[in-house]
PDB file of C-alpha atoms in Angstrom:
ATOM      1  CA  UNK A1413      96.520 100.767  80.484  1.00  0.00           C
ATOM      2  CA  UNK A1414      96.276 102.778  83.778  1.00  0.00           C
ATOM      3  CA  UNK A1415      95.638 106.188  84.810  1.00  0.00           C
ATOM      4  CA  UNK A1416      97.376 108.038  87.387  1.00  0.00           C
ATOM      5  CA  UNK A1417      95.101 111.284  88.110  1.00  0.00           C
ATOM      6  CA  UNK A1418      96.686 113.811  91.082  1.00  0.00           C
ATOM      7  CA  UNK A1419      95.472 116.852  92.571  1.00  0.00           C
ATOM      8  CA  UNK A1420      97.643 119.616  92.640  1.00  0.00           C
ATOM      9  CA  UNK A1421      99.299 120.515  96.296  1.00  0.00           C
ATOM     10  CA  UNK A1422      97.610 123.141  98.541  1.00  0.00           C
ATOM     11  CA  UNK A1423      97.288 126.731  97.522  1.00  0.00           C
ATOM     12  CA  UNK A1424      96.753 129.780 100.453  1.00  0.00           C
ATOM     13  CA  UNK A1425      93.373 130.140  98.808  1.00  0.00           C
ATOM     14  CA  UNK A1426      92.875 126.342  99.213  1.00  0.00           C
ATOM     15  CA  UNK A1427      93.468 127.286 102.757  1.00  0.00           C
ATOM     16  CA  UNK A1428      91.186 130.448 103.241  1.00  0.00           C
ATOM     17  CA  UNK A1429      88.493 128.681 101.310  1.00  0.00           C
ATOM     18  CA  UNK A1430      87.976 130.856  98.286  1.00  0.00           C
ATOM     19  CA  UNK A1431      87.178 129.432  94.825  1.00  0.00           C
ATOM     20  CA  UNK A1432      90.082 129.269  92.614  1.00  0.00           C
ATOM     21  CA  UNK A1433      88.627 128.176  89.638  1.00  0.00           C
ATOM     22  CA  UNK A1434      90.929 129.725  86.347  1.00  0.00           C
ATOM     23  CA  UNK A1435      92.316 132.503  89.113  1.00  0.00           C
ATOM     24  CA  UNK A1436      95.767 131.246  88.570  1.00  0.00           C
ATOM     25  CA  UNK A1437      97.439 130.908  92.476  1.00  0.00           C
ATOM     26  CA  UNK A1438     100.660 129.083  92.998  1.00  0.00           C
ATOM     27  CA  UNK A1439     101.378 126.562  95.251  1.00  0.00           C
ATOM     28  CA  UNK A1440     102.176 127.558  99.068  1.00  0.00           C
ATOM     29  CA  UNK A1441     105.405 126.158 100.653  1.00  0.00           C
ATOM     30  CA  UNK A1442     103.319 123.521 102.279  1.00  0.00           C
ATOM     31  CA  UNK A1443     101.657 122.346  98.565  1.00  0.00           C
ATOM     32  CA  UNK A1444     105.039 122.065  97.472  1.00  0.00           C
ATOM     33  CA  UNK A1445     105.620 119.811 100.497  1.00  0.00           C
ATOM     34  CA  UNK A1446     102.691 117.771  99.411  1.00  0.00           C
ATOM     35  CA  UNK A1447     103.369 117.268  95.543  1.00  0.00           C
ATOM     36  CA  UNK A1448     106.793 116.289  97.212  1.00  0.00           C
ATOM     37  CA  UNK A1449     105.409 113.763  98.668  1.00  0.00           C
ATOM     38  CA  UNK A1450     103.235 112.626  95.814  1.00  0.00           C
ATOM     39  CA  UNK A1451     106.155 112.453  93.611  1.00  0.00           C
ATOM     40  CA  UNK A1452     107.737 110.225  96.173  1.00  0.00           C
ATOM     41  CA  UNK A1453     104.288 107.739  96.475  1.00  0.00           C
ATOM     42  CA  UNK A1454     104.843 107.557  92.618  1.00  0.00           C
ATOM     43  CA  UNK A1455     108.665 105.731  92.385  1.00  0.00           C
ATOM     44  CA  UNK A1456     107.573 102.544  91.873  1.00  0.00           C
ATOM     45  CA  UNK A1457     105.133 103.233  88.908  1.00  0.00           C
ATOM     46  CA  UNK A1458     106.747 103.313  85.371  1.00  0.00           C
ATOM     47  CA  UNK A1459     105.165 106.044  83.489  1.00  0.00           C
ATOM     48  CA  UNK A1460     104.923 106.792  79.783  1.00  0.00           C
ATOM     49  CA  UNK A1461     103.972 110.377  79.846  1.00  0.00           C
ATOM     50  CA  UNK A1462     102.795 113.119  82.185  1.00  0.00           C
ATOM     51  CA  UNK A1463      99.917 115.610  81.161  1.00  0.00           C
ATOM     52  CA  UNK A1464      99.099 118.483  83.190  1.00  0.00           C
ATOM     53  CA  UNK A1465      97.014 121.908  83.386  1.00  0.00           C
ATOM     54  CA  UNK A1466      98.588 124.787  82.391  1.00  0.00           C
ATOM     55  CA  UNK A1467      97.772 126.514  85.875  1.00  0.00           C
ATOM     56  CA  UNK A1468     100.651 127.092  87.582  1.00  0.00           C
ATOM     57  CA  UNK A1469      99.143 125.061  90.886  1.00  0.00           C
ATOM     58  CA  UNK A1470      98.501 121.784  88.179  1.00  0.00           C
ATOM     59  CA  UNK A1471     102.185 122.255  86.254  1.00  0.00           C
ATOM     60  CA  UNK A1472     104.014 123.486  89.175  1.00  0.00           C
ATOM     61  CA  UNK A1473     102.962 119.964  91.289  1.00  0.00           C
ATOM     62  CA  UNK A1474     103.551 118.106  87.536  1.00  0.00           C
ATOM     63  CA  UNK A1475     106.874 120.013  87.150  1.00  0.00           C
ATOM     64  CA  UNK A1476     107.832 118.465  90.651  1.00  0.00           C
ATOM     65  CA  UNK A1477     107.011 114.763  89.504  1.00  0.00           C
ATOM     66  CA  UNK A1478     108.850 115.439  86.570  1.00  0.00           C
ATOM     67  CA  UNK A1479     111.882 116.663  87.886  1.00  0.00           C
ATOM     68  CA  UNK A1480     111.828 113.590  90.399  1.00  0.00           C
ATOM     69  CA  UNK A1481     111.749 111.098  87.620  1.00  0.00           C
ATOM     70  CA  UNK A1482     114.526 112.626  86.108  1.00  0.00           C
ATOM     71  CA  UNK A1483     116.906 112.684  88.674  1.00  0.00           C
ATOM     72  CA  UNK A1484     115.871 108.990  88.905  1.00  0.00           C
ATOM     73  CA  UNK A1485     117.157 108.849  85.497  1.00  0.00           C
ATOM     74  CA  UNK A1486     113.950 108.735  83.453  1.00  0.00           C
ATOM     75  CA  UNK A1487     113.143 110.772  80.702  1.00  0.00           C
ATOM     76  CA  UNK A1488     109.782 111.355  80.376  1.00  0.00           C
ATOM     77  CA  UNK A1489     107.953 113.880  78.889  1.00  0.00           C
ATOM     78  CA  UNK A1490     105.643 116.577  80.441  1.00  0.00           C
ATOM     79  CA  UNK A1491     102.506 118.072  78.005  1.00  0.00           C
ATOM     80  CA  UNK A1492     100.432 121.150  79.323  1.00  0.00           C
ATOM     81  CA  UNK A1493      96.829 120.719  78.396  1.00  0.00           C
ATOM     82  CA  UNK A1494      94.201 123.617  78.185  1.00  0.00           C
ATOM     83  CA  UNK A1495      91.472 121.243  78.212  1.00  0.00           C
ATOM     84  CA  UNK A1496      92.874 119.920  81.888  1.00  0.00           C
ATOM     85  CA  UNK A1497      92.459 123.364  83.339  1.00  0.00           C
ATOM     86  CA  UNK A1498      89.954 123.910  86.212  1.00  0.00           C
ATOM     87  CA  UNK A1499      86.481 124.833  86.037  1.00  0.00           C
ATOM     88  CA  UNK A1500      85.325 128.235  85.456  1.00  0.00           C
ATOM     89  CA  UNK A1501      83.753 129.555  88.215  1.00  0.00           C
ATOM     90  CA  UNK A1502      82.911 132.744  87.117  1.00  0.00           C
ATOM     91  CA  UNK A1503      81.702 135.731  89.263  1.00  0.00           C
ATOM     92  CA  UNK A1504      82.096 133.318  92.520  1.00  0.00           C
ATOM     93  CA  UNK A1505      86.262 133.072  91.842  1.00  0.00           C
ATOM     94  CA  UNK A1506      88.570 135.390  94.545  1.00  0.00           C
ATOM     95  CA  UNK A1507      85.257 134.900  96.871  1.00  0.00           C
ATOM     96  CA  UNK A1508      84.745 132.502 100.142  1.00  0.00           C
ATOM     97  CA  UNK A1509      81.752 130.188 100.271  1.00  0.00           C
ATOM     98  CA  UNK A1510      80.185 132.159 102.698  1.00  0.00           C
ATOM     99  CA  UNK A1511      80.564 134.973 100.421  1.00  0.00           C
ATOM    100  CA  UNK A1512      79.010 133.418  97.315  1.00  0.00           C
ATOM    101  CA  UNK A1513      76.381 132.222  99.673  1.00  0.00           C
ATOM    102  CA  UNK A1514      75.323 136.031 100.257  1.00  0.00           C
ATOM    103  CA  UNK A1515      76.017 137.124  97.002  1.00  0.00           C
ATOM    104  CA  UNK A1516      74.304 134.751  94.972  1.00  0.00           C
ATOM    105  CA  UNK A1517      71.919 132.870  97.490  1.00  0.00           C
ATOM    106  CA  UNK A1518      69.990 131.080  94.407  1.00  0.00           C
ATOM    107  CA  UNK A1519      72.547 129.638  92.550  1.00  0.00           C
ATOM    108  CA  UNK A1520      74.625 128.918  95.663  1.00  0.00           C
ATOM    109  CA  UNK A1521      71.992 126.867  97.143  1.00  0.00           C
ATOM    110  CA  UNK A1522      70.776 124.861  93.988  1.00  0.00           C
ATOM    111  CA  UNK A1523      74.751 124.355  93.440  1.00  0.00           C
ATOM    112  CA  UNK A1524      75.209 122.643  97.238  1.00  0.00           C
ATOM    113  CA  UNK A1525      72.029 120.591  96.320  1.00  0.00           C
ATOM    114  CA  UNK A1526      73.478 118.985  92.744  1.00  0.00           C
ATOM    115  CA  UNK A1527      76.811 120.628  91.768  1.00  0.00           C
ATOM    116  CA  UNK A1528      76.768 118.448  89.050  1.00  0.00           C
ATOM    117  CA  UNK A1529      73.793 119.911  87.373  1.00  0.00           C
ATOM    118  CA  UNK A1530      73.864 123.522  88.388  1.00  0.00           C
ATOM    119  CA  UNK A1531      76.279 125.798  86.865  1.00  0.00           C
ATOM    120  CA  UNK A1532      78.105 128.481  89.298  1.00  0.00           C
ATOM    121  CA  UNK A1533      76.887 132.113  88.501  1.00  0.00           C
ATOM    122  CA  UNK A1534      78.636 133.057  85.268  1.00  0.00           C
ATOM    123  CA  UNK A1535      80.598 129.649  84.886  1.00  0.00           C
ATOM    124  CA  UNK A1536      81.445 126.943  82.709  1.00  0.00           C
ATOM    125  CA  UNK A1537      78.177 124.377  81.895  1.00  0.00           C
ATOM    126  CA  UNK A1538      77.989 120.986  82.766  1.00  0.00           C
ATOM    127  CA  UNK A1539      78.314 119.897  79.308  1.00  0.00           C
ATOM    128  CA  UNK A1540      81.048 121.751  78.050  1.00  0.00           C
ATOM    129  CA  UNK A1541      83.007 120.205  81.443  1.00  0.00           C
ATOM    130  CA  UNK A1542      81.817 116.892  80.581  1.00  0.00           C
ATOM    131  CA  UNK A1543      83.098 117.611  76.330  1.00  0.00           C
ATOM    132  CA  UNK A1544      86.319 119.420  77.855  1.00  0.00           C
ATOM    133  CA  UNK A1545      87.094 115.852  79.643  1.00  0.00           C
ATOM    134  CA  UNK A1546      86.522 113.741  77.187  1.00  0.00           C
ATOM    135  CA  UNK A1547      88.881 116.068  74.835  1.00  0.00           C
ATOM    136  CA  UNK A1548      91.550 115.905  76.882  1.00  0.00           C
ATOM    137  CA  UNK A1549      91.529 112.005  77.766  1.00  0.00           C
ATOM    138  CA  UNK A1550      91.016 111.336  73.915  1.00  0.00           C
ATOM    139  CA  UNK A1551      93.783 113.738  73.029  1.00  0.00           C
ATOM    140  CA  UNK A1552      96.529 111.829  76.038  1.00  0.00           C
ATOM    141  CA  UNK A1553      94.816 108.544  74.377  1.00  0.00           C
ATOM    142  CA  UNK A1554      95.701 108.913  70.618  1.00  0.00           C
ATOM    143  CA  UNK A1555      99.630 110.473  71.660  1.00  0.00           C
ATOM    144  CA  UNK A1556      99.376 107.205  73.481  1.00  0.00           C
ATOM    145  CA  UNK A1557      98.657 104.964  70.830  1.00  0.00           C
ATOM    146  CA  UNK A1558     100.836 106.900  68.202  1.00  0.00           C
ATOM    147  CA  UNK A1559     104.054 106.346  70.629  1.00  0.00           C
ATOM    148  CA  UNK A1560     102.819 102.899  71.051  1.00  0.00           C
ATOM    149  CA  UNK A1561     102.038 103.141  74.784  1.00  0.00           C
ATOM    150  CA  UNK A1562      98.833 102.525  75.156  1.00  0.00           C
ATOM    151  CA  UNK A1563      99.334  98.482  76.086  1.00  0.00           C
ATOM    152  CA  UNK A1564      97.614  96.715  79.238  1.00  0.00           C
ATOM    153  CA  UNK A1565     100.610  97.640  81.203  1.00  0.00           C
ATOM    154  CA  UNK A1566     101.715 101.217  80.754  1.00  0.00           C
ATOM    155  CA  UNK A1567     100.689 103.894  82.633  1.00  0.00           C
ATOM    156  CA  UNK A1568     100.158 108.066  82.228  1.00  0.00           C
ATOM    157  CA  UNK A1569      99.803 110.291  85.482  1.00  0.00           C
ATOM    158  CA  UNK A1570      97.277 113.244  84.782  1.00  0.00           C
ATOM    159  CA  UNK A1571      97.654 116.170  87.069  1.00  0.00           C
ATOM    160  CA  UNK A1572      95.183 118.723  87.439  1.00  0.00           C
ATOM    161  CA  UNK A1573      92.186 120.270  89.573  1.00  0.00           C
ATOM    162  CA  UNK A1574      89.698 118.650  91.772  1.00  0.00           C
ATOM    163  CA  UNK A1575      86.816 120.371  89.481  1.00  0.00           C
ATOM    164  CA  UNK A1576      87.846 118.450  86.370  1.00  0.00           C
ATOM    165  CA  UNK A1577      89.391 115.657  87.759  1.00  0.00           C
ATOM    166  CA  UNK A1578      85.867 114.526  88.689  1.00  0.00           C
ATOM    167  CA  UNK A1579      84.565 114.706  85.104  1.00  0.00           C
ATOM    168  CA  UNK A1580      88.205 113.470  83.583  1.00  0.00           C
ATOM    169  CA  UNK A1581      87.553 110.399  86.234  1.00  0.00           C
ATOM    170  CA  UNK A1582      83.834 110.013  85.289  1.00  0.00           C
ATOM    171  CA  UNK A1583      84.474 110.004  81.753  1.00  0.00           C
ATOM    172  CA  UNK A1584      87.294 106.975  82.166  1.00  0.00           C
ATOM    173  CA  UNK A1585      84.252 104.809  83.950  1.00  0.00           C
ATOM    174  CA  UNK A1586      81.548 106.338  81.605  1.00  0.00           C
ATOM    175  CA  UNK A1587      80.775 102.545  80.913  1.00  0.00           C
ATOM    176  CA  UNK A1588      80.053 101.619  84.481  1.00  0.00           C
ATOM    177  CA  UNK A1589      76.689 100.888  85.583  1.00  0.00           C
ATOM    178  CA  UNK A1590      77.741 101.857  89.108  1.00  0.00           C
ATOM    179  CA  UNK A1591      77.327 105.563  90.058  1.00  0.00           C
ATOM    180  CA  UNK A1592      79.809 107.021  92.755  1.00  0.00           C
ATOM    181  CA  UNK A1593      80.707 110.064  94.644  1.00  0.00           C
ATOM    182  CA  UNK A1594      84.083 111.454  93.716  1.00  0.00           C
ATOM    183  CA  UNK A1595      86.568 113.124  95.800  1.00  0.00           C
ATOM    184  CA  UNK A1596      89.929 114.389  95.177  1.00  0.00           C
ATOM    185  CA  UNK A1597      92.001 115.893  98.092  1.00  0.00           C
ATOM    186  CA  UNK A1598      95.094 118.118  97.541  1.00  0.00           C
ATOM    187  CA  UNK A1599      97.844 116.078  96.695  1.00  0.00           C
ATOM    188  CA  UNK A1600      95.858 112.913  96.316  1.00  0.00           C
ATOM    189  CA  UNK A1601      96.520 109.473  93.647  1.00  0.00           C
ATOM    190  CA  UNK A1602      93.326 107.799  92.080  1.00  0.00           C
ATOM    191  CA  UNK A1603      94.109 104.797  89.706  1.00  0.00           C
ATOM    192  CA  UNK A1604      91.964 104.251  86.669  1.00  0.00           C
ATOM    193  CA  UNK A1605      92.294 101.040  84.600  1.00  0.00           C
ATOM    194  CA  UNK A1606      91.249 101.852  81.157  1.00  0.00           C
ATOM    195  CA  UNK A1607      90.361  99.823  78.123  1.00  0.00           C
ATOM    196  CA  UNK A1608      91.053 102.775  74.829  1.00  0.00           C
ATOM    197  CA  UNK A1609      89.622 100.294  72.706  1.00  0.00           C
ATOM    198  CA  UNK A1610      86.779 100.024  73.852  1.00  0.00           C
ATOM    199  CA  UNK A1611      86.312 102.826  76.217  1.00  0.00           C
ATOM    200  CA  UNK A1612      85.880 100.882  79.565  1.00  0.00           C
ATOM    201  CA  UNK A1613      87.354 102.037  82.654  1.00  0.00           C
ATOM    202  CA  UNK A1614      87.942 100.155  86.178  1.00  0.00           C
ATOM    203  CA  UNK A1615      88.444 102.249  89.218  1.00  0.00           C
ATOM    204  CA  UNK A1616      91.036 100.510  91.390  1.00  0.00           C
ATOM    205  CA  UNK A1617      91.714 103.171  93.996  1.00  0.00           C
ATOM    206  CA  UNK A1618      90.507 107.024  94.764  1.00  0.00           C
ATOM    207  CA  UNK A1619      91.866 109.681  96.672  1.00  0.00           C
ATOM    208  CA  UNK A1620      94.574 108.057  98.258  1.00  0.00           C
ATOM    209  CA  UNK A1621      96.446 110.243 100.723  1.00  0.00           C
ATOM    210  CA  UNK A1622      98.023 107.914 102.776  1.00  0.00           C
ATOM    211  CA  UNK A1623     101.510 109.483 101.906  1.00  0.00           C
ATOM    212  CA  UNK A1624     100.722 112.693 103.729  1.00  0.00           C
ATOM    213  CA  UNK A1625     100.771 112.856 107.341  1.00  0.00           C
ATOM    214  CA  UNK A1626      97.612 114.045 109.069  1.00  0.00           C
ATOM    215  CA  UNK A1627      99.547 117.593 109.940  1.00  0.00           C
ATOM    216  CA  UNK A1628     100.208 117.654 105.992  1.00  0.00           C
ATOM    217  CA  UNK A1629      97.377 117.212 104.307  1.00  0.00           C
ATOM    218  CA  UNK A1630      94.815 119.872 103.881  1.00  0.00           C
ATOM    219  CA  UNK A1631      91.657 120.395 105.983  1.00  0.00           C
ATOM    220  CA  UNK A1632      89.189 118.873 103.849  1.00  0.00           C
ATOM    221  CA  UNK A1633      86.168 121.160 103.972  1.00  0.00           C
ATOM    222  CA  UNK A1634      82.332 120.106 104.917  1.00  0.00           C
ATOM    223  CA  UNK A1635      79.885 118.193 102.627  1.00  0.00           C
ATOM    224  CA  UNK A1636      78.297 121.362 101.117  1.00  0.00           C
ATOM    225  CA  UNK A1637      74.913 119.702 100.844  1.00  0.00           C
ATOM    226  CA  UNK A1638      74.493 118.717 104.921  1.00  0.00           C
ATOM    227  CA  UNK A1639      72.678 121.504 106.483  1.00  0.00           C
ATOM    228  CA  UNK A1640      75.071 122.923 109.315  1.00  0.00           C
ATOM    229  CA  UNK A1641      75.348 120.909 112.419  1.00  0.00           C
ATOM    230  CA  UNK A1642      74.660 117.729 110.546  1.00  0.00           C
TER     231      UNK A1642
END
């Protein structure tokens, strides 16, 4: 079966560079724009099911696709997961980079070094990310299987947060031997091929964008972990 996993559209905080984290922001008028446009990249893919976070950036941008599909006359069904919301960020959510940076110079610097292995001050750990992921693609797995959609050619679009997404992806291709960077943009399509049986996962595209314009998509920021003017 496939995976569909999109990044919400662009939030004013995506856009001022503050961690969002659980902070709950809404879309912007140019996010909606983008999960628009997402929807639209998405006509020609049949999909069984939709699962999304229950932030209201992740379900609004779900809601969107949803609504698409059924003026297309589909009915498919949309399911808000808990274990799809973002990371916790703790005390660095509401603040800018540079502001974390000043507040919390230790853990800010470790965190641009391996943010996979160093938890934000006050934030969710590595391995309860890497438990919440596997919960939630287990969970969209066995509805799967119990509606009898879960064969080589159907196909579930996850929607969510580009914290997450990277451990929902890296759980799907747990079984690779490869070991690769991943990046999720605002309003961006990566397509996993996935095996439930036996739990191996084939990544046939990432971060695909190429349905915004470069005026519509969202300034991407710097690699934290290059030293300024690298």
């Amino acid at each position: 079966m496939f995976f569909y996993l999109l990044r919400h559209g662009q939030t004013d905080w995506n856009m001022q560079k503050k961690v969002q984290g659980r902070t709950d922001i809404p879309l912007n008028g140019a996010g909606i724009r983008q999960a628009e446009k997402m929807a639209e990249a998405m006509d020609g893919i049949p999909l069984c099911g939709i699962w999304a976070s229950t932030l209201e950036r992740a379900a609004g941008t779900a809601e969107i696709l949803r609504k698409r599909r059924e003026k297309r006359g589909e009915d498919i069904r949309l399911v808000l997961l808990p274990e799809l919301k973002e990371v916790a960020f703790g005390d660095w959510e509401g603040k800018t980079l540079k502001e974390v940076e000043k507040l919390f110079p230790e853990d800010y610097h470790r965190w641009t070094e391996n943010p996979a292995f160093q938890t934000p001050t006050g934030g969710e750990k590595r391995e309860e990310l890497t438990k919440r992921a596997a919960d939630a693609v287990e969970k969209m797995v066995k509805s799967l299987k119990n509606s009898g959609k879960a064969g080589r050619k159907d196909a579930a679009a996850i929607v969510a947060h580009g914290g997450i997404l990277v451990y929902v992806i890296a759980y799907l291709l747990r079984k690779e031997t490869e070991r690769r960077e991943i990046i999720v943009e605002n309003a961006s399509i990566t397509k996993v091929e996935y095996d439930p049986e036996t739990g191996t996962g084939h990544l046939v595209f990432m971060n695909d964008i190429s349905h915004l314009s470069q005026d519509e998509r969202t300034p991407w920021k710097a690699d934290l972990r290059k030293k300024e003017g690298e």
